[in-house]
Short mmCIF file of C-alpha atoms and ligand atoms in Angstrom, two decimals:
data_model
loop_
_atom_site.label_atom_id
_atom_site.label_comp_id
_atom_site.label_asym_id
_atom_site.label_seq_id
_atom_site.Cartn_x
_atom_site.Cartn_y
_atom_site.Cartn_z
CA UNK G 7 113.54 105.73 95.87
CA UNK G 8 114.32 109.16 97.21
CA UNK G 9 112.41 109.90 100.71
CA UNK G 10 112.16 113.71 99.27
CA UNK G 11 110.79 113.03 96.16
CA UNK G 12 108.31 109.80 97.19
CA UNK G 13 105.02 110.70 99.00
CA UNK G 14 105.01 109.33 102.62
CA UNK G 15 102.24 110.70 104.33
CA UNK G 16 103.38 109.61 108.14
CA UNK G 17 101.46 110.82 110.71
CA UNK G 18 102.88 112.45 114.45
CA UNK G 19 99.99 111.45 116.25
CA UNK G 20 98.22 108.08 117.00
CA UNK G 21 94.91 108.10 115.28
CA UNK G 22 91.91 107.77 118.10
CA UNK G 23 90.11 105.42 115.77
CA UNK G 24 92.43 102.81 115.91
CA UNK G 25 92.07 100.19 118.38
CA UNK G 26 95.15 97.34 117.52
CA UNK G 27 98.81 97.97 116.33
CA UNK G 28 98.58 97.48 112.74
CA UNK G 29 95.97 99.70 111.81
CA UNK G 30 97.56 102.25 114.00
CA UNK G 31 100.99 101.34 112.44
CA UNK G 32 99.16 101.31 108.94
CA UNK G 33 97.91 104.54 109.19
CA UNK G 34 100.96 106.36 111.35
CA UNK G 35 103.43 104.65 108.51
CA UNK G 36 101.38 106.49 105.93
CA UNK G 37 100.22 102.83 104.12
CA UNK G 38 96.61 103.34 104.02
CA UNK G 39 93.92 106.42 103.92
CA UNK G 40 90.62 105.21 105.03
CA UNK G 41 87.83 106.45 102.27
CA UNK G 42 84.90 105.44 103.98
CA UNK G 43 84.14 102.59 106.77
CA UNK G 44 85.96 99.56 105.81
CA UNK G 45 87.20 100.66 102.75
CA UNK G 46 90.56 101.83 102.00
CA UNK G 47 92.86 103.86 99.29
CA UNK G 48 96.31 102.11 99.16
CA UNK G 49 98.77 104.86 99.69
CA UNK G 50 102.49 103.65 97.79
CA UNK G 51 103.75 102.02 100.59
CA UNK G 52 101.01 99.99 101.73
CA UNK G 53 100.74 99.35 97.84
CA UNK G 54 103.89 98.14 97.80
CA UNK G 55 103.61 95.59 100.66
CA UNK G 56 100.14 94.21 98.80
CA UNK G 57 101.78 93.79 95.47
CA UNK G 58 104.55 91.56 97.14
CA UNK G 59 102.17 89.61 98.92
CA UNK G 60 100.26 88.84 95.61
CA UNK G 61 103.76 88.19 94.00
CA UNK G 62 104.14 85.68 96.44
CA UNK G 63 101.00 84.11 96.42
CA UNK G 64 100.91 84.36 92.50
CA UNK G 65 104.71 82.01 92.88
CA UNK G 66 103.01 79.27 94.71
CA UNK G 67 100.13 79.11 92.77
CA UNK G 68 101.74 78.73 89.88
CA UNK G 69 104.24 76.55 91.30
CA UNK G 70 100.83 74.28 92.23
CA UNK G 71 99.84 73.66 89.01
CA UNK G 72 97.26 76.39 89.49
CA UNK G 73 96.09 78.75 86.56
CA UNK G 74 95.76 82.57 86.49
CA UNK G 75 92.98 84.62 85.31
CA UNK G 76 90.94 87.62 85.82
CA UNK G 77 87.14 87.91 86.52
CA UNK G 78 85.26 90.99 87.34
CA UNK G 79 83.94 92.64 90.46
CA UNK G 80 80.32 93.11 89.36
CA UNK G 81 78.55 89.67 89.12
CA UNK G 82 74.90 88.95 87.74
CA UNK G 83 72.40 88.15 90.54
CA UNK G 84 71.16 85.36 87.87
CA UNK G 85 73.66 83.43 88.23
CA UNK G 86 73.32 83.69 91.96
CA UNK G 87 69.81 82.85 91.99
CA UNK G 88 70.52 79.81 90.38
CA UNK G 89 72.50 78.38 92.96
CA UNK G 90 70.08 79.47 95.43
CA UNK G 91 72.80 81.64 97.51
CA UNK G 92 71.05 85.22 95.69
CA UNK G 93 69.24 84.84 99.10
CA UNK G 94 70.72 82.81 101.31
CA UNK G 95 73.77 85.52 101.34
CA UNK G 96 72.05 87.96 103.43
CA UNK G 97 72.89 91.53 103.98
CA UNK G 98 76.45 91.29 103.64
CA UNK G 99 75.86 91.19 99.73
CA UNK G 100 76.05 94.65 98.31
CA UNK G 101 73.54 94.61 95.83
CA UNK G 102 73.08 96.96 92.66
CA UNK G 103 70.82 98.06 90.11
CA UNK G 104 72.03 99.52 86.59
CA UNK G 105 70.31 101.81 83.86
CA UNK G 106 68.25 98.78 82.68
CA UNK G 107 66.82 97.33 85.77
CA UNK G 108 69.26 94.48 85.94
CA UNK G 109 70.37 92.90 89.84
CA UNK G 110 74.31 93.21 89.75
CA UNK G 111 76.26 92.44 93.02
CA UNK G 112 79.62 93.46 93.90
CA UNK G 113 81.09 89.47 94.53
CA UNK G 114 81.65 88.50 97.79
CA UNK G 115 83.15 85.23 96.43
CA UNK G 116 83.00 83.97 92.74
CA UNK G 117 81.39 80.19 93.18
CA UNK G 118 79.03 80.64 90.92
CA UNK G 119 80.87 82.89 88.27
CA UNK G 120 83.60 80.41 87.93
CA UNK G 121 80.70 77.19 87.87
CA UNK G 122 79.51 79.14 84.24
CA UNK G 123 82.73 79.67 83.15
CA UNK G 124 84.05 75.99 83.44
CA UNK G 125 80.18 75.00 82.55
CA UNK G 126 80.48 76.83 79.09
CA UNK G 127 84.20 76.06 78.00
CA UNK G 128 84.53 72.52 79.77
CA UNK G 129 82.46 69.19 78.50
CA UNK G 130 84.91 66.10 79.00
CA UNK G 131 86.85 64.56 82.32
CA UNK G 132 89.57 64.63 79.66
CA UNK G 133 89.80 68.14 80.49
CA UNK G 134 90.10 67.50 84.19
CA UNK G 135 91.69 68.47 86.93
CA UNK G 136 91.71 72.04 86.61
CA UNK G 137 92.37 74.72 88.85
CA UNK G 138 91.89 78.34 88.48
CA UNK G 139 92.58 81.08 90.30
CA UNK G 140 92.50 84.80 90.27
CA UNK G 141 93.46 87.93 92.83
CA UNK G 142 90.58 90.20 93.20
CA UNK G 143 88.70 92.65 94.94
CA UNK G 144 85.50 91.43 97.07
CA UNK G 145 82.63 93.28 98.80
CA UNK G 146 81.12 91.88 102.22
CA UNK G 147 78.81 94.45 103.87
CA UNK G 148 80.00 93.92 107.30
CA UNK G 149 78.08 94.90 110.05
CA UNK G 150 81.18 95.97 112.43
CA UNK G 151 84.06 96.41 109.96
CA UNK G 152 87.29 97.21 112.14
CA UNK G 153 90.92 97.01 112.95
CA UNK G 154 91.58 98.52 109.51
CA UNK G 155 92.30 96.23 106.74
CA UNK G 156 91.55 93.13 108.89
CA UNK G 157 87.68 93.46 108.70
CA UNK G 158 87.65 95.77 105.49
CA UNK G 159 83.91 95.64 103.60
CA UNK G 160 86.22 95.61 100.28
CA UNK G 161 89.11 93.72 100.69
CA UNK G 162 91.37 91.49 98.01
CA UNK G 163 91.54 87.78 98.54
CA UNK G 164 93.11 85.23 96.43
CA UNK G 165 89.97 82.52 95.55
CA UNK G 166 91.14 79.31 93.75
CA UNK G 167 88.29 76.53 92.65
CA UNK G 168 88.98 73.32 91.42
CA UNK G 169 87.33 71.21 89.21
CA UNK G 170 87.68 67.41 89.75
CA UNK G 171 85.84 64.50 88.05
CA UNK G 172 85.64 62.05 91.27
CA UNK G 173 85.70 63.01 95.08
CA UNK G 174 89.04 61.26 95.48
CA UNK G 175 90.29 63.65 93.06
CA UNK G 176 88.94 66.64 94.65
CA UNK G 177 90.77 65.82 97.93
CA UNK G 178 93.86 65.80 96.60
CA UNK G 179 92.85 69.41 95.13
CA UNK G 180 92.23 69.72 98.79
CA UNK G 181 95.55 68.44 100.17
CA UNK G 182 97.90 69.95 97.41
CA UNK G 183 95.90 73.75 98.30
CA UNK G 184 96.39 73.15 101.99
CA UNK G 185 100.55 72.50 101.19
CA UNK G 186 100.68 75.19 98.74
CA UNK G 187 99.11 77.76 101.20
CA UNK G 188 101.66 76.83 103.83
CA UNK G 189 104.70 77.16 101.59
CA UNK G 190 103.18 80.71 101.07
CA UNK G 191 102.81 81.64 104.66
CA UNK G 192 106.12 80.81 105.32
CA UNK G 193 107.68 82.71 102.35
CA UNK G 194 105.95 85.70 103.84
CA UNK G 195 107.46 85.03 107.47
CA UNK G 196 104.80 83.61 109.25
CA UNK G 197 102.87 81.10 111.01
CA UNK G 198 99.63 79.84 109.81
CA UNK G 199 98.48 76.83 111.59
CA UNK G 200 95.78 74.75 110.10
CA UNK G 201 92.64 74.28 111.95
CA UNK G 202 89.28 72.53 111.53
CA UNK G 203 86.45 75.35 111.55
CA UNK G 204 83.05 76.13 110.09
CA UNK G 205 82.27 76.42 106.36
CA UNK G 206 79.44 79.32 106.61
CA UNK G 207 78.10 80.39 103.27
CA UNK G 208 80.37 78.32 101.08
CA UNK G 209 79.16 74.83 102.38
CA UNK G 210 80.79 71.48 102.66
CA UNK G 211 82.02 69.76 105.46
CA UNK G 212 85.71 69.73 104.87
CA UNK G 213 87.74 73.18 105.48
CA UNK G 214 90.11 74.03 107.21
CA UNK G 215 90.81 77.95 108.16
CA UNK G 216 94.59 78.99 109.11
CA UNK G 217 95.42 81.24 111.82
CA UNK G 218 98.14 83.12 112.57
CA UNK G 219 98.42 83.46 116.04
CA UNK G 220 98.16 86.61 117.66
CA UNK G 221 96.56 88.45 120.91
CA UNK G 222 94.10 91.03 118.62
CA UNK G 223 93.21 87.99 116.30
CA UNK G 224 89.17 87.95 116.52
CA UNK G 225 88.83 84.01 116.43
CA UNK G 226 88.96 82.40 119.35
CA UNK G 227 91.57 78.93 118.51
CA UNK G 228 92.27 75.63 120.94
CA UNK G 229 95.02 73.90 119.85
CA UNK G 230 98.22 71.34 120.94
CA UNK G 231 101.22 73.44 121.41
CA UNK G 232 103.06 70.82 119.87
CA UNK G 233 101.52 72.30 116.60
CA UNK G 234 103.83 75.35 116.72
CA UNK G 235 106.74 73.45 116.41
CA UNK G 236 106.33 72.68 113.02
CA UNK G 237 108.01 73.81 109.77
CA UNK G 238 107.27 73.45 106.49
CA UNK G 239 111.02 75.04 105.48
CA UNK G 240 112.16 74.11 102.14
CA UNK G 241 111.53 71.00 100.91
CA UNK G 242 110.58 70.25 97.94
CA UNK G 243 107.47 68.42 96.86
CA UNK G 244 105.79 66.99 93.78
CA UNK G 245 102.55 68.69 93.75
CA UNK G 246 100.79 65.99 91.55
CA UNK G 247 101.67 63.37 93.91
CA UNK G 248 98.38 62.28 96.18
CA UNK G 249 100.81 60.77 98.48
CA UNK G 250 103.11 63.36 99.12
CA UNK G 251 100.16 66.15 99.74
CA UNK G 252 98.37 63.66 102.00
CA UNK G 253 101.31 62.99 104.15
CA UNK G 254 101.74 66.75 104.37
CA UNK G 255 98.29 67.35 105.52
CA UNK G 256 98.47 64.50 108.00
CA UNK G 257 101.27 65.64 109.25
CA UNK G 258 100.14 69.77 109.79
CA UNK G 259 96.20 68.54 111.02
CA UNK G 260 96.62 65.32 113.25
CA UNK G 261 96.76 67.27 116.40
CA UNK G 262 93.97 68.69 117.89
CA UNK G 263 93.62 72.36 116.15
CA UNK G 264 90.26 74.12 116.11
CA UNK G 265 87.79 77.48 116.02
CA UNK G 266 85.60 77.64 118.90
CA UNK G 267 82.65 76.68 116.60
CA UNK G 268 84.07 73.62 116.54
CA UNK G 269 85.56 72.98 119.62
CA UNK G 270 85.11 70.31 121.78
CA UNK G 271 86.57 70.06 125.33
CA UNK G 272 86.42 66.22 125.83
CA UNK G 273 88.24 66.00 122.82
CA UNK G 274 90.72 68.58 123.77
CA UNK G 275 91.42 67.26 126.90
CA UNK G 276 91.40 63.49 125.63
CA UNK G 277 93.60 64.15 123.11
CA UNK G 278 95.86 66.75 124.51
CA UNK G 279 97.82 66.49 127.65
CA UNK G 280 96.88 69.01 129.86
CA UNK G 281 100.55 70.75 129.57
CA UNK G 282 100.10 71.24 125.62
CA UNK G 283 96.57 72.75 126.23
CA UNK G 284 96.34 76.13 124.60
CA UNK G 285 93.61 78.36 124.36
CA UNK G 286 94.13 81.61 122.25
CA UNK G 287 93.46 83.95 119.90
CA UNK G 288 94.11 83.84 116.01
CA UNK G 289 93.90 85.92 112.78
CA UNK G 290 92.23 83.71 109.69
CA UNK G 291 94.82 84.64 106.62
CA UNK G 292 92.89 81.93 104.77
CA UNK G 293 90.08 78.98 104.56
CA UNK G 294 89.74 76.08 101.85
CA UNK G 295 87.16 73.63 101.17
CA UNK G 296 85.82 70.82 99.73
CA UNK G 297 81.93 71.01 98.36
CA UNK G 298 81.57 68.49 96.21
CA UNK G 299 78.66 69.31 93.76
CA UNK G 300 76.93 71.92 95.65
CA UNK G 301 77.24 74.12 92.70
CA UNK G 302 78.35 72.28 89.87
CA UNK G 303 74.60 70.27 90.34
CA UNK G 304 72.37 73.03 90.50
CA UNK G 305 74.47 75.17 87.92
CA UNK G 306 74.17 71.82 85.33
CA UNK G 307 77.93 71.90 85.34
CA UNK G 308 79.12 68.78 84.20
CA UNK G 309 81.62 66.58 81.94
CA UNK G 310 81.27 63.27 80.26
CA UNK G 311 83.02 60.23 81.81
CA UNK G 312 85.14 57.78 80.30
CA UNK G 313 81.56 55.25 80.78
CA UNK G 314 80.16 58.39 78.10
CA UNK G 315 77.59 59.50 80.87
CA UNK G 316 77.74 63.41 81.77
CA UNK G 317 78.10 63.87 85.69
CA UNK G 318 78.66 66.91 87.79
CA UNK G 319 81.93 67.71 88.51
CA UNK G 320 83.35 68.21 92.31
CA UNK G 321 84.75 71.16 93.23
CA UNK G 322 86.22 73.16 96.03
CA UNK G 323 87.22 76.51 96.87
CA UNK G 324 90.68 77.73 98.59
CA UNK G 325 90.86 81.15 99.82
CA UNK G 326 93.89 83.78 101.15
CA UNK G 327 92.97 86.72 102.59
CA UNK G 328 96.01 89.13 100.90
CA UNK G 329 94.67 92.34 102.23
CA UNK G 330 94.61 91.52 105.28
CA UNK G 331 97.34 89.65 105.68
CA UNK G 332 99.38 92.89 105.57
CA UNK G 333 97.74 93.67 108.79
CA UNK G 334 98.70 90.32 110.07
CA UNK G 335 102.18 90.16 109.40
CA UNK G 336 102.26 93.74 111.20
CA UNK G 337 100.93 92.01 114.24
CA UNK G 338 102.74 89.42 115.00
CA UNK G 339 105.89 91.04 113.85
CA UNK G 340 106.17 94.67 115.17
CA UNK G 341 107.53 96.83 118.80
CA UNK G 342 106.75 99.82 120.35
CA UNK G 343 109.15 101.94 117.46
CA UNK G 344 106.77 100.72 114.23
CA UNK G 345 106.76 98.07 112.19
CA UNK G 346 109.38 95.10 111.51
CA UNK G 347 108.82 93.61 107.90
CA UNK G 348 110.07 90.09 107.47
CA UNK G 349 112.47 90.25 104.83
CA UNK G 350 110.21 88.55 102.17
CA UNK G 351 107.85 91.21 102.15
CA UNK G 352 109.39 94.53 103.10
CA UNK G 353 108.38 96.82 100.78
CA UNK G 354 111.83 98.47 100.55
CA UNK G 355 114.99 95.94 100.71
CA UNK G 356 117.43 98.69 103.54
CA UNK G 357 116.86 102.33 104.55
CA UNK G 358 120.03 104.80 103.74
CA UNK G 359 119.99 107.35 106.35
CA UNK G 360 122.12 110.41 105.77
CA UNK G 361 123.47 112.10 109.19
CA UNK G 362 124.46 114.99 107.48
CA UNK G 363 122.71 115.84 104.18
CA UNK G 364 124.96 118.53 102.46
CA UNK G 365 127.96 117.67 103.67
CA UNK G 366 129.44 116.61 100.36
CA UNK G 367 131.27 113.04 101.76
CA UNK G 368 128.10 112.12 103.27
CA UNK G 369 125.90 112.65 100.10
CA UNK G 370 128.84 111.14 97.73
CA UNK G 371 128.89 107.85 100.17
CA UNK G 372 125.17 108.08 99.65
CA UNK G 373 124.70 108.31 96.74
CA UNK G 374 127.25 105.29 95.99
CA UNK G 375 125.66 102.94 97.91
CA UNK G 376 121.93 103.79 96.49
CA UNK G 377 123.41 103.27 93.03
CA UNK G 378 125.36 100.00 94.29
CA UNK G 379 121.98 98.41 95.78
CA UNK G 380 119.99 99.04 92.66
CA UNK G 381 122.42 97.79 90.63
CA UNK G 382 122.14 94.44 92.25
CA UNK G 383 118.37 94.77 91.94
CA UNK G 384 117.54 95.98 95.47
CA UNK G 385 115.64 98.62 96.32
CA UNK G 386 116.61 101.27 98.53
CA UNK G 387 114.58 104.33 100.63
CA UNK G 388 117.30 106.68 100.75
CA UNK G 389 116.58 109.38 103.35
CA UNK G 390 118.27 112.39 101.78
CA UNK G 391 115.77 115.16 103.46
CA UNK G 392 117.73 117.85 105.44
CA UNK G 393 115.97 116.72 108.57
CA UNK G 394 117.90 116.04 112.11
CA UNK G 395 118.91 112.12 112.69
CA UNK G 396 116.35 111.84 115.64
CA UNK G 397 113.45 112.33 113.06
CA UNK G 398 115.20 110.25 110.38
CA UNK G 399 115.91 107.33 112.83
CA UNK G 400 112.28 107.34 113.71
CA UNK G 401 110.60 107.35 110.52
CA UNK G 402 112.66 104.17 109.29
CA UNK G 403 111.67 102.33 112.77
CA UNK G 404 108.37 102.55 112.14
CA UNK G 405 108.08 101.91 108.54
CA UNK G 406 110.34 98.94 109.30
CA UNK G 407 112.55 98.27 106.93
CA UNK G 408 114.45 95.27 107.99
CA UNK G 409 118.30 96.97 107.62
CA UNK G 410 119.79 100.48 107.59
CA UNK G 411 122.76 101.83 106.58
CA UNK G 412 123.72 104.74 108.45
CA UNK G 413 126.23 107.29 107.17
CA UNK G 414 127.88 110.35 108.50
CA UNK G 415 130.50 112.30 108.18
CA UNK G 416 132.81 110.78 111.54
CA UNK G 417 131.93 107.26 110.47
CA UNK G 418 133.24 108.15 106.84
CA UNK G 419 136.89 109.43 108.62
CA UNK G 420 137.38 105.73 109.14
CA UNK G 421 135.84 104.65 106.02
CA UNK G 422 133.14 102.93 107.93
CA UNK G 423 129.40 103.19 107.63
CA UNK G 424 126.43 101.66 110.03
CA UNK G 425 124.51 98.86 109.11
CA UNK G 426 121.99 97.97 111.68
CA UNK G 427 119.27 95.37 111.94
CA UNK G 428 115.60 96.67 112.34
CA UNK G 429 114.97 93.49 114.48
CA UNK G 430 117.56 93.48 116.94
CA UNK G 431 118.97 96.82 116.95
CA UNK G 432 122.44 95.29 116.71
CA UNK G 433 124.18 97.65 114.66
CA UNK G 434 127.83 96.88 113.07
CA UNK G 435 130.33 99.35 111.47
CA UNK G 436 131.73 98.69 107.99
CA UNK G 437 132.95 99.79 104.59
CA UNK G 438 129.92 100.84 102.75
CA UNK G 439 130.65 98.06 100.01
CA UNK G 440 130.81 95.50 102.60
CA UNK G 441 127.53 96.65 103.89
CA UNK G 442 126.17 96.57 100.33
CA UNK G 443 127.68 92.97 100.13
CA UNK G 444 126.01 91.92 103.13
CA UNK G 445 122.83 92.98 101.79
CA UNK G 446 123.34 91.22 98.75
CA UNK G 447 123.88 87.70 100.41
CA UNK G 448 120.83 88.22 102.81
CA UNK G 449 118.41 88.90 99.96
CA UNK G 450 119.89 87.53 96.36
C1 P5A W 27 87.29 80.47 99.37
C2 P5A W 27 87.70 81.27 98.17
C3 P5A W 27 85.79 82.02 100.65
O1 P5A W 27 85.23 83.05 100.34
N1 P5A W 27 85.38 81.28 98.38
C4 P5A W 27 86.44 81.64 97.49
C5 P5A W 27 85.89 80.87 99.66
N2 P5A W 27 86.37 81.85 101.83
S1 P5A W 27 86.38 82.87 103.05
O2 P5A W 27 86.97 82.17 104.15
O3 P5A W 27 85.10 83.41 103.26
O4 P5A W 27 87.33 84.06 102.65
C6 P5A W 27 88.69 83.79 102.33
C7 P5A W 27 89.61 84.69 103.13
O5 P5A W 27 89.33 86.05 102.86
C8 P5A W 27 89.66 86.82 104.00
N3 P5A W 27 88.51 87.67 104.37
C9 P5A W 27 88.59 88.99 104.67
N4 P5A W 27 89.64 89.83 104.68
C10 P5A W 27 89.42 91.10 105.04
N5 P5A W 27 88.20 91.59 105.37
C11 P5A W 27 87.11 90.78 105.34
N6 P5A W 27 85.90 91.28 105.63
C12 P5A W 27 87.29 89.41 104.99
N7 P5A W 27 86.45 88.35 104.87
C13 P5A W 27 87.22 87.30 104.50
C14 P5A W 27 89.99 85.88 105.13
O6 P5A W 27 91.41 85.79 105.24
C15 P5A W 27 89.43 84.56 104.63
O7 P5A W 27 90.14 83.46 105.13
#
């Protein structure tokens, strides 16, 4: 992409209205317009950095053993009231009326719109387990939505149920979710430690939330600092295996990790020596859970057993939080220039800046390495407005772009371009296919 011909609405100032780093960075870099409170248009670049994140989440789904689909926005309030949550939700369910009288709501969740859809299509534990899963838009009325995309009123979450005919089953539904969701964490360059927390509308007693820690997060977390030390990296695992899952999960929830709804300090301090103590703050990218028949009962959703009696199936529900995990990543990885996008989810692969845009050796060497990095599949932001450096170097800092080629006209005497490393600042000089090369072994 060239910078003159994309639309990158950066702003000069810092917006008054924004209280932590990524929603000023959000709205500075020119990623989101706010429409009305909590609700956002997703300007290209900010739309660029979502669709990556789904990409990624979309991998490890699949990878799971998980199965895509669609449902819609607008749910029937029937179905709700059958589960009894049509009033238990509260005001944070938008609720509608169309031409003919009938209760819609915009879904804050999809519990019970997934319940009819296995109820209708599914009749025999032969069918089981299945997992589904779809990327959508949801609507919570928020009473105090802030800090940008974090607390949006509509915001797009990843929901996953699965549909198990015994408990035992459903745990490992449970397990393989709670592996999954930290192979996707990492691939998106960060830190999301499991921790025992509250299950709120959605029920059950078993969830865990994950948190990415970080100063502005708005959950308060007590946890082992031996639990940052951890890695899932890149080993390979057989999702269908109970073992394998359960050792995982044993291994990323043994030490003490929770919310401050469930904290408790004899615990803590019986558990934890006092020098691994930490008390912070934390971002929830995500929550799963196991509810057993909480909806498949009520809802009649059931399957016949291999004894030929029809029993309601368990189920649970797994959760990422995709919109707002852009604003995470921004938090724990940004400086006082802009952003710094892990390399997994930048939303352009290197920055070309052009020192001197006219100057016919600068634009050729431009232009060369642009075509050179799309040819390998990359994509480039290629800065070719006739704009001074200063104002060129500062735009790429704060959209973040992990790496940037500088090139100008004395560099290109020696045959040498810049190639520079948003995170460090270390910068090196070298031919511009070596730079390109370079690029291609740090992201192919
Ligand atoms: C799990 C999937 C559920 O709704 N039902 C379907 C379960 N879980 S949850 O924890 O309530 O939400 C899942 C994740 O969505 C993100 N999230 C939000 N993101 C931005 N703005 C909001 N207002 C908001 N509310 C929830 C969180 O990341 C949460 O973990």
């Amino acid at each position: 992409m060239r910078l003159s011909r994309y639309f990158l609405p950066v702003l000069k100032e810092t917006p008054s209205e924004a209280q932590i780093a990524s929603h000023r960075l959000m709205l500075r870099a020119g990623m989101i317009k706010q429409s009305s409170a909590g609700i956002y248009s997703w300007l290209p670049l900010g739309f660029k950095v979502l669709r990556k994140l789904e990409n990624i989440v979309h991998e490890e789904q699949v990878r799971a053993g998980h199965i895509p689909m669609l449902m819609p926005t607008l749910q029937s309030a029937d179905l709700w009231r059958e589960s009894g949550r049509y009033d238990a939700y509260g005001p944070e369910m938008l609720r509608i009326r169309d031409r003919q009288d009938r209760d819609l709501l915009y879904g804050p969740t999809n519990e019970e719109l997934i319940t009819d859809i296995f109820r209708s299509h599914v009749g025999s534990y032969r069918d089981l387990p299945l997992t589904l899963y779809h990327i959508q838009w949801k609507f919570r009325d928020e009473i105090r939505p802030r800090f940008g995309v974090m607390r949006g009123r509509e915001f797009l979450m990843k929901d996953g149920y699965n549909f198990d005919l015994t408990k035992e089953d459903a745990l490992h539904a449970y397990n393989r979710h709670l592996v999954s969701y930290l192979r996707t964490y990492e691939r998106m360059g960060l830190q999301a430690i499991p921790m025992r927390a509250e299950s709120g509308p959605i029920g059950g007693d078993n969830t865990h939330e994950f948190l990415v820690l970080a100063e502005t997060g708005e959950s308060g977390v007590f946890y082992d600092s031996e639990i940052t030390d951890l890695r899932f990296g890149d080993r390979e695992i057989d999702y269908n295996s109970v073992e394998q899952c359960a050792e995982i999960l044993e291994e990323f929830t043994s030490r003490y990790a929770r919310t401050d709804d469930m904290h408790d300090q004899d615990a803590f301090e019986a558990q934890v020596p006092e020098d691994r103590r930490r008390e912070a703050r934390g971002i929830e990218v995500g929550q799963i859970f196991y509810f057993g028949t909480k909806y498949s009962e009520p809802m009649g959703a059931t399957v016949q057993g291999p004894d030929g009696k029809a029993v309601p199936v368990h189920m649970g529900s797994h959760g990422i939080g995709v919109s707002r995990l852009v604003g995470a990543i921004i938090e724990a990885s940004h400086d006082e220039k802009g952003i710094i996008w892990p390399e997994g989810v930048t939303p352009f692969h290197a920055g070309i800046v052009n020192l001197k845009q006219g100057d016919s050796e600068a634009d050729g060497a431009c232009e060369a390495i642009y075509a050179s990095l799309q040819a390998l599949g990359l994509e480039p932001l290629y800065d070719d407005r006739d704009e001074r450096a200063g104002g060129k170097f500062a735009t790429m800092d704060l959209i973040g772009l992990p790496w940037r080629i500088t090139v100008g006209p004395r560099g290109l005497k020696n045959g040498v371009v810049e190639l520079t490393s948003r995170r460090t600042s270390q910068s090196e000089e070298l031919p511009p296919e070596q730079a390109v090369e370079k690029l291609a072994k740090i992201y192919l």
